[in-house]
PDB file of C-alpha atoms in Angstrom:
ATOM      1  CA  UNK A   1     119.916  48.655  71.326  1.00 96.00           C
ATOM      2  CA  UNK A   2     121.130  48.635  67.880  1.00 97.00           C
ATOM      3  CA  UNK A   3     124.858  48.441  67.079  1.00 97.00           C
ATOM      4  CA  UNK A   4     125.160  49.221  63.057  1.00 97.00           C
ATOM      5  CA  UNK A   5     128.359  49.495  60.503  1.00 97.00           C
ATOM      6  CA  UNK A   6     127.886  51.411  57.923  1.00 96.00           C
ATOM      7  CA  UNK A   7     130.547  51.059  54.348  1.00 96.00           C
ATOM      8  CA  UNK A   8     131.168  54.235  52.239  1.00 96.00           C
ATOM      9  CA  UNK A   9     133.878  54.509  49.270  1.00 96.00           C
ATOM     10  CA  UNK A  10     136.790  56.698  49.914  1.00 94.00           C
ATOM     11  CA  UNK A  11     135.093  59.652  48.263  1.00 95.00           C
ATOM     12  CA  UNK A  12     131.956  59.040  50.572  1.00 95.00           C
ATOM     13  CA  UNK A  13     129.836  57.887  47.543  1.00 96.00           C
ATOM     14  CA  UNK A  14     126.880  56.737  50.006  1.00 95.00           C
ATOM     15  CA  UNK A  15     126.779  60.069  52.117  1.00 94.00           C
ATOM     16  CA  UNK A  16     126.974  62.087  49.100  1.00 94.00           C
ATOM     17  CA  UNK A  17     124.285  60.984  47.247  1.00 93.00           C
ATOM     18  CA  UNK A  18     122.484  61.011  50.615  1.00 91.00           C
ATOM     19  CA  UNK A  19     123.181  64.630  51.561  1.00 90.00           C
ATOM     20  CA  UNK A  20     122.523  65.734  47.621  1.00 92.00           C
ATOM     21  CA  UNK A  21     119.450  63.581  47.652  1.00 88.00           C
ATOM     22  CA  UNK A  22     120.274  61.062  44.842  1.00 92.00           C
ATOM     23  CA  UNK A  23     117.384  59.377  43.769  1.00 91.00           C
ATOM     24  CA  UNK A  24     118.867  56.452  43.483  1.00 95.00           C
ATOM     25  CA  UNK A  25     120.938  55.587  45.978  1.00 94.00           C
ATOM     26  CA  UNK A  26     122.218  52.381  47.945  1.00 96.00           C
ATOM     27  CA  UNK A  27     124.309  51.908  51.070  1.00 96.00           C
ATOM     28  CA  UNK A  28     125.335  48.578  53.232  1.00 98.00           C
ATOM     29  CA  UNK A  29     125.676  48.114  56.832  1.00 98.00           C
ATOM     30  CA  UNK A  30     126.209  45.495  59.101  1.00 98.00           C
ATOM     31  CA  UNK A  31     123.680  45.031  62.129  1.00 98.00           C
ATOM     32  CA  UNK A  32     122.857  43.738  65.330  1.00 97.00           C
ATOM     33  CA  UNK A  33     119.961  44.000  68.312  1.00 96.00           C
ATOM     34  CA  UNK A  34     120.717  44.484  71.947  1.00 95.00           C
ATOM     35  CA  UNK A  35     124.490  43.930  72.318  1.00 93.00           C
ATOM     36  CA  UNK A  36     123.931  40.179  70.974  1.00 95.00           C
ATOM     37  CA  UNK A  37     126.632  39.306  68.129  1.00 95.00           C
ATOM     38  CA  UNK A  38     124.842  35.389  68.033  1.00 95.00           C
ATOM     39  CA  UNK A  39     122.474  36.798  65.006  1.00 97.00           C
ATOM     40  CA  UNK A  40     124.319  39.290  62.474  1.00 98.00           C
ATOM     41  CA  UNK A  41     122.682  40.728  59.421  1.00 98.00           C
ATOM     42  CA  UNK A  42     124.342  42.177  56.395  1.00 98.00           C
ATOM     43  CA  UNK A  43     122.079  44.765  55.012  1.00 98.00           C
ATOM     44  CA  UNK A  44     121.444  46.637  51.781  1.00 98.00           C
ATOM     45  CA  UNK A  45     119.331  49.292  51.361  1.00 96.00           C
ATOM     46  CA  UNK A  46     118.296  50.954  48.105  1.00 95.00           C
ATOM     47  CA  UNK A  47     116.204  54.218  47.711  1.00 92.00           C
ATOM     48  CA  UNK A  48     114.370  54.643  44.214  1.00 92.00           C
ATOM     49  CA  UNK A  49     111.809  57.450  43.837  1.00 88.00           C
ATOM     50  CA  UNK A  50     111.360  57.872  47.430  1.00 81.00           C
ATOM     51  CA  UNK A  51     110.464  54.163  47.734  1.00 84.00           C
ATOM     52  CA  UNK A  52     112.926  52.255  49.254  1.00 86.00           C
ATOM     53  CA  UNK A  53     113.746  48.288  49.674  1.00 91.00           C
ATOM     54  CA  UNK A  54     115.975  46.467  52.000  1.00 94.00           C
ATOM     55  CA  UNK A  55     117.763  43.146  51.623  1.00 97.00           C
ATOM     56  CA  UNK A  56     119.233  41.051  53.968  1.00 98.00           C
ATOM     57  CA  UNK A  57     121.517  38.072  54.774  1.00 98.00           C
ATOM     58  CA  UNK A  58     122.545  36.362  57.787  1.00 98.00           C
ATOM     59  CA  UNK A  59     126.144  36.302  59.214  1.00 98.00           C
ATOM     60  CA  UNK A  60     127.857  34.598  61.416  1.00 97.00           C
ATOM     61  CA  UNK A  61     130.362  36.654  64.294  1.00 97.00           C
ATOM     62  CA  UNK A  62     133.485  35.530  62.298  1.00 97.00           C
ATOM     63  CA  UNK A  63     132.006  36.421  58.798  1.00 97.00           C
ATOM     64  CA  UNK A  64     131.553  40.398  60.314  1.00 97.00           C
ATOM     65  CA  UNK A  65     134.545  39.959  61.672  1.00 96.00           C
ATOM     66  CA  UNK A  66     136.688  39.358  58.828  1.00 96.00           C
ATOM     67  CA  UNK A  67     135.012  41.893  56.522  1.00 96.00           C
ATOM     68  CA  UNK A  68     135.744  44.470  59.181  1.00 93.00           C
ATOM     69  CA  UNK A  69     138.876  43.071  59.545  1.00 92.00           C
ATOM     70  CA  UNK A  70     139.719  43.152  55.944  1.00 91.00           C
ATOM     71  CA  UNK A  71     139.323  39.700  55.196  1.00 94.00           C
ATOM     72  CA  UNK A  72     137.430  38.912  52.239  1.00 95.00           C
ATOM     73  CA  UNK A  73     138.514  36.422  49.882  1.00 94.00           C
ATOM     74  CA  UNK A  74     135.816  33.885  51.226  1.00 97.00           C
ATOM     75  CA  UNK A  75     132.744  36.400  50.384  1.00 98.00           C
ATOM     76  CA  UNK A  76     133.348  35.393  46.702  1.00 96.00           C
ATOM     77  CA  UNK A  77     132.544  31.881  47.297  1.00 96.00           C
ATOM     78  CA  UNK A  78     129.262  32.398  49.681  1.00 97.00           C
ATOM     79  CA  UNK A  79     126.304  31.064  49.128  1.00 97.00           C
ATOM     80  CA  UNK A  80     124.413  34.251  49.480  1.00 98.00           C
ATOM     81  CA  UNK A  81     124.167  37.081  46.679  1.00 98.00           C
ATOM     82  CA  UNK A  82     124.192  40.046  48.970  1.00 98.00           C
ATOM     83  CA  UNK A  83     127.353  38.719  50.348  1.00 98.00           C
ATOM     84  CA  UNK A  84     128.858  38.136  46.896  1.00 98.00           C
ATOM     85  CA  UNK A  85     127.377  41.443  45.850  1.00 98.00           C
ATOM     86  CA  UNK A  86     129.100  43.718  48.522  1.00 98.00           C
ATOM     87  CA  UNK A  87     132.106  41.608  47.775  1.00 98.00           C
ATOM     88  CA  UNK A  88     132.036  42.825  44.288  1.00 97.00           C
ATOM     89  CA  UNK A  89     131.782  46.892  45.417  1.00 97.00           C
ATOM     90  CA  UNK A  90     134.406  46.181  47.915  1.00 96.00           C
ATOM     91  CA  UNK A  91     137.104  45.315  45.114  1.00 95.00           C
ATOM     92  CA  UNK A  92     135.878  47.194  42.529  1.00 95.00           C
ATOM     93  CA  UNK A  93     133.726  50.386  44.082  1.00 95.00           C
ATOM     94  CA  UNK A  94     136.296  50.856  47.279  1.00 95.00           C
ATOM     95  CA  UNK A  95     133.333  50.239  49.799  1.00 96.00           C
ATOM     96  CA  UNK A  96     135.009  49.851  53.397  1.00 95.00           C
ATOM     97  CA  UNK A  97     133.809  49.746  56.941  1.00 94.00           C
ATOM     98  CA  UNK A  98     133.321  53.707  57.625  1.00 94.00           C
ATOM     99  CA  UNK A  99     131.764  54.147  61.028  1.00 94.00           C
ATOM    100  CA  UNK A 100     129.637  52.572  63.691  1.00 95.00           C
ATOM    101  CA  UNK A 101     126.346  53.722  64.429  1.00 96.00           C
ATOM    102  CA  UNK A 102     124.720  52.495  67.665  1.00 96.00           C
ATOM    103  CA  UNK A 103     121.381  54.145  69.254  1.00 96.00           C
ATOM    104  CA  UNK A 104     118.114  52.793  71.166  1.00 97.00           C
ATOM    105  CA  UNK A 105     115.215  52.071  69.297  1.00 97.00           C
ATOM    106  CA  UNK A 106     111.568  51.520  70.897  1.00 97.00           C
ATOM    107  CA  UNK A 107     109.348  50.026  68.283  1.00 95.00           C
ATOM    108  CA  UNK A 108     105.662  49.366  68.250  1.00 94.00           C
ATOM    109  CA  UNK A 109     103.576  47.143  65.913  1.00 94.00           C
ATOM    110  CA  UNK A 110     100.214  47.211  64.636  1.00 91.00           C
ATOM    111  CA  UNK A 111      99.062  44.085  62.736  1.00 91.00           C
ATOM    112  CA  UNK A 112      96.503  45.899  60.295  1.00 89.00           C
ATOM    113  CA  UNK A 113      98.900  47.510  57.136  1.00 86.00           C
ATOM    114  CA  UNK A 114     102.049  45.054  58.863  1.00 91.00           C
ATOM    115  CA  UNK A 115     102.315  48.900  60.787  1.00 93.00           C
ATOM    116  CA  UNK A 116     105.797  49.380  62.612  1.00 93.00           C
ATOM    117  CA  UNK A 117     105.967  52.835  64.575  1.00 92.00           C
ATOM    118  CA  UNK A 118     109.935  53.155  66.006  1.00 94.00           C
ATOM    119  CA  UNK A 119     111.420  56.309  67.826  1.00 95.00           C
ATOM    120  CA  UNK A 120     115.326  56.034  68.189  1.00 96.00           C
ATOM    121  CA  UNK A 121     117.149  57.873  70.143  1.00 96.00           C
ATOM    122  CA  UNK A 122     120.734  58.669  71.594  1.00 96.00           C
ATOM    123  CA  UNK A 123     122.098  57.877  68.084  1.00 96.00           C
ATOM    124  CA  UNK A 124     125.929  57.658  68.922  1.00 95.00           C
ATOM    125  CA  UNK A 125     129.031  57.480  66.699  1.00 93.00           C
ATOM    126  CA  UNK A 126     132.147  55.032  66.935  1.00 91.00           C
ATOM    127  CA  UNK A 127     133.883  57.927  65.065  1.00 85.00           C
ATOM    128  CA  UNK A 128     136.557  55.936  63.272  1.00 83.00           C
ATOM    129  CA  UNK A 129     136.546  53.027  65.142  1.00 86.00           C
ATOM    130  CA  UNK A 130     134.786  50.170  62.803  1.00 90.00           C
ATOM    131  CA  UNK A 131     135.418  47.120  65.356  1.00 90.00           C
ATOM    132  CA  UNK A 132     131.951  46.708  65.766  1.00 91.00           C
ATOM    133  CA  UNK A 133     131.964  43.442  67.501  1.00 95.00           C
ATOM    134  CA  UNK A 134     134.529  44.806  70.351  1.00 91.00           C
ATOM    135  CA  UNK A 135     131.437  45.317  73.086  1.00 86.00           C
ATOM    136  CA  UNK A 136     134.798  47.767  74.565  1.00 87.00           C
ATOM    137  CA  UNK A 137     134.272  50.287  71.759  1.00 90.00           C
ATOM    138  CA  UNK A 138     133.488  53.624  72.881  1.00 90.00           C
ATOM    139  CA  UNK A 139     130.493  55.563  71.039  1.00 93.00           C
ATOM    140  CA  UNK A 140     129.968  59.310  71.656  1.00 93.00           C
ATOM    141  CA  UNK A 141     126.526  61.838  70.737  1.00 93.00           C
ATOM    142  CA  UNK A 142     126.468  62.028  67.322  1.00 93.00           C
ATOM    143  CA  UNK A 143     126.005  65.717  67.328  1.00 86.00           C
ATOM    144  CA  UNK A 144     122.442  67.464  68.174  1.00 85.00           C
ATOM    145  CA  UNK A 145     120.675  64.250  66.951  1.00 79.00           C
ATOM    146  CA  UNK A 146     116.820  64.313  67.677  1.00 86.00           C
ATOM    147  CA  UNK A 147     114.355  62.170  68.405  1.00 91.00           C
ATOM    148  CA  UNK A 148     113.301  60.174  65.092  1.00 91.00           C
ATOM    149  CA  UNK A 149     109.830  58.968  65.099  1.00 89.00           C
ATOM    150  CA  UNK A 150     108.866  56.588  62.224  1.00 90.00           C
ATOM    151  CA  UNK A 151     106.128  54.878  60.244  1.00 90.00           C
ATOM    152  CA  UNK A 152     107.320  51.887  58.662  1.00 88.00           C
ATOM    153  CA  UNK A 153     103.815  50.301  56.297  1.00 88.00           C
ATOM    154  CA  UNK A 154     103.610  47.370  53.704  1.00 85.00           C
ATOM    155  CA  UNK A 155     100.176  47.203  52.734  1.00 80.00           C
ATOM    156  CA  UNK A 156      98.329  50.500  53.520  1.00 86.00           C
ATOM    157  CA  UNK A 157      98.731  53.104  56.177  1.00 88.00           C
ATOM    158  CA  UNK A 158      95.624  52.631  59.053  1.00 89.00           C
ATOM    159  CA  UNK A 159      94.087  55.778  59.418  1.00 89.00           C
ATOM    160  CA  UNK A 160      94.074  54.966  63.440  1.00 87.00           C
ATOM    161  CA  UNK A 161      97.720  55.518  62.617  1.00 86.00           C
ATOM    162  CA  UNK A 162      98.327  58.198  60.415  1.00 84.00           C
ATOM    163  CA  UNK A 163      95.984  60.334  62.762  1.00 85.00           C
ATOM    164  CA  UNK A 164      98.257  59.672  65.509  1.00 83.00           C
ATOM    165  CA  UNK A 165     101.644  60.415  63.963  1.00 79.00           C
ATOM    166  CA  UNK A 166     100.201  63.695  62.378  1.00 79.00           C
ATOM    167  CA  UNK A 167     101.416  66.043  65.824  1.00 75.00           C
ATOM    168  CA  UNK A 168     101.077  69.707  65.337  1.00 79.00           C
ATOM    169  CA  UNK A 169     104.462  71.694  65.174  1.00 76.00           C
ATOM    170  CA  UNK A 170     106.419  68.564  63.653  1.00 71.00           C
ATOM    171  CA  UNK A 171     107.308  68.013  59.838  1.00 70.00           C
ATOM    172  CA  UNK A 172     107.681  65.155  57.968  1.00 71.00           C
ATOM    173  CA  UNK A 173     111.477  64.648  56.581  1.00 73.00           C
ATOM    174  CA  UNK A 174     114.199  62.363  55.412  1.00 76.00           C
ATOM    175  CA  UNK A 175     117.288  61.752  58.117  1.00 84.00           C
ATOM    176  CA  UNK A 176     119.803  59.333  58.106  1.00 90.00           C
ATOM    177  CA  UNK A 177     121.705  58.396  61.213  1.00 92.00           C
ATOM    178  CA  UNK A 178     124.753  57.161  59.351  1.00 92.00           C
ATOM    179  CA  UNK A 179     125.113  61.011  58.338  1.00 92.00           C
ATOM    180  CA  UNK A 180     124.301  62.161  61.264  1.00 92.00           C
ATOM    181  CA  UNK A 181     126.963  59.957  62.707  1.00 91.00           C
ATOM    182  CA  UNK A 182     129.384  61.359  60.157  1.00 89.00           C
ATOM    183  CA  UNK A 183     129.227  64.436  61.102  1.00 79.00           C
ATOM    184  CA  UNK A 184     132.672  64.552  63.366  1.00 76.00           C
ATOM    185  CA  UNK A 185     133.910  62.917  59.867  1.00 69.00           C
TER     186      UNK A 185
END
C-alpha cells in the first residue's frame, strides 16, 4: 500500500504542465509504504526530455504533519535542501497539499540493469481531504483507473525483460496517478 500527497499551486501548475506535456516539469509529494507513518519521504520529481530524476528526504510524522497542517516556518532552518527547497515554492510559487493518492503496488526486482517491474492498482483519491496521516481518511476510485504496469531500469534494460513486458494489444504511454486522482477536481 502506498499512501501519497501530492502539492499543486492554486492554478494547478503541476497538473498542467502534466496534462499539456511540459517538458520540463516538477511536482512534490509526500509518501509512505503500507499504512506505516514511522518512515516518511518527501519527494521531488523532475521530468526533462522524457528522462526523469527523483529526490528524496526523510521526514519524521510531525514534520508531514505540520506542512499539511500549514506549519512551516521550521522547513527554512532544516538541514535538508529538498526540505528548504519546497519551503521556498511554498511561499513564493503557492505550492499546497492538493490531494491524496493511495493505491496497491506489487513490485518485482531483477538484479541485472537494477530492473524494478511494479503494477499498481486500485489508485484511489482523498478528493480534498490532504490529512494524509489520519489512517480514518476515506479514499474513493479515482475514476476508470487501469492497471499500470511499469519498467523502472538504471543501467540497461535486460532483454529477458523487455521481451516480457512487450504484450500484444497494449501500448506504451505516460500516466500519472496524481491526475488521475484529480479528476473529481
Amino acid at each position: 500500500m502506498i499512501r501519497s500527497l501530492y502539492f499543486d499551486n492554486l492554478n494547478d501548475k503541476a497538473l498542467r504542465e502534466k496534462v499539456d506535456g511540459v517538458n520540463m516539469r516538477e511536482k512534490f509529494r509526500i509518501r509512505y509504504y503500507n499504512n506505516d507513518p514511522s518512515v516518511i519521504h518527501l519527494e521531488k520529481k523532475s521530468k526533462l526530455n522524457g528522462l526523469g530524476t527523483k529526490f528524496s528526504a526523510k521526514l519524521t510524522a510531525q514534520e508531514a504533519q505540520a506542512i499539511v497542517d500549514g506549519d512551516t516556518g521550521w522547513m527554512m532552518q532544516s538541514p535538508q535542501p529538498l526540505v528548504r527547497e519546497l519551503y521556498c515554492k511554498m511561499r513564493y510559487q503557492g505550492l499546497r497539499a492538493k490531494t491524496i493518492v493511495d493505491y496497491t503496488r506489487e513490485p518485482f526486482i531483477y538484479a541485472p540493469g537494477n530492473v524494478r517491474v511494479t503494477f499498481d492498482y486500485d489508485i484511489r483519491t482523498g478528493l480534498a481531504d490532504t490529512d494524509f496521516l489520519d489512517p480514518r481518511c476515506v479514499t474513493v476510485p479515482a475514476g476508470e483507473a487501469p492497471i499500470i504496469l511499469e519498467v523502472k531500469w538504471d543501467a540497461f534494460l535486460p532483454s529477458i525483460i523487455r521481451d516480457a513486458v512487450q504484450t500484444p494489444g497494449r501500448r506504451v504511454g505516460a500516466f500519472s496517478k496524481y491526475a488521475q486522482c484529480r479528476v473529481y477536481g
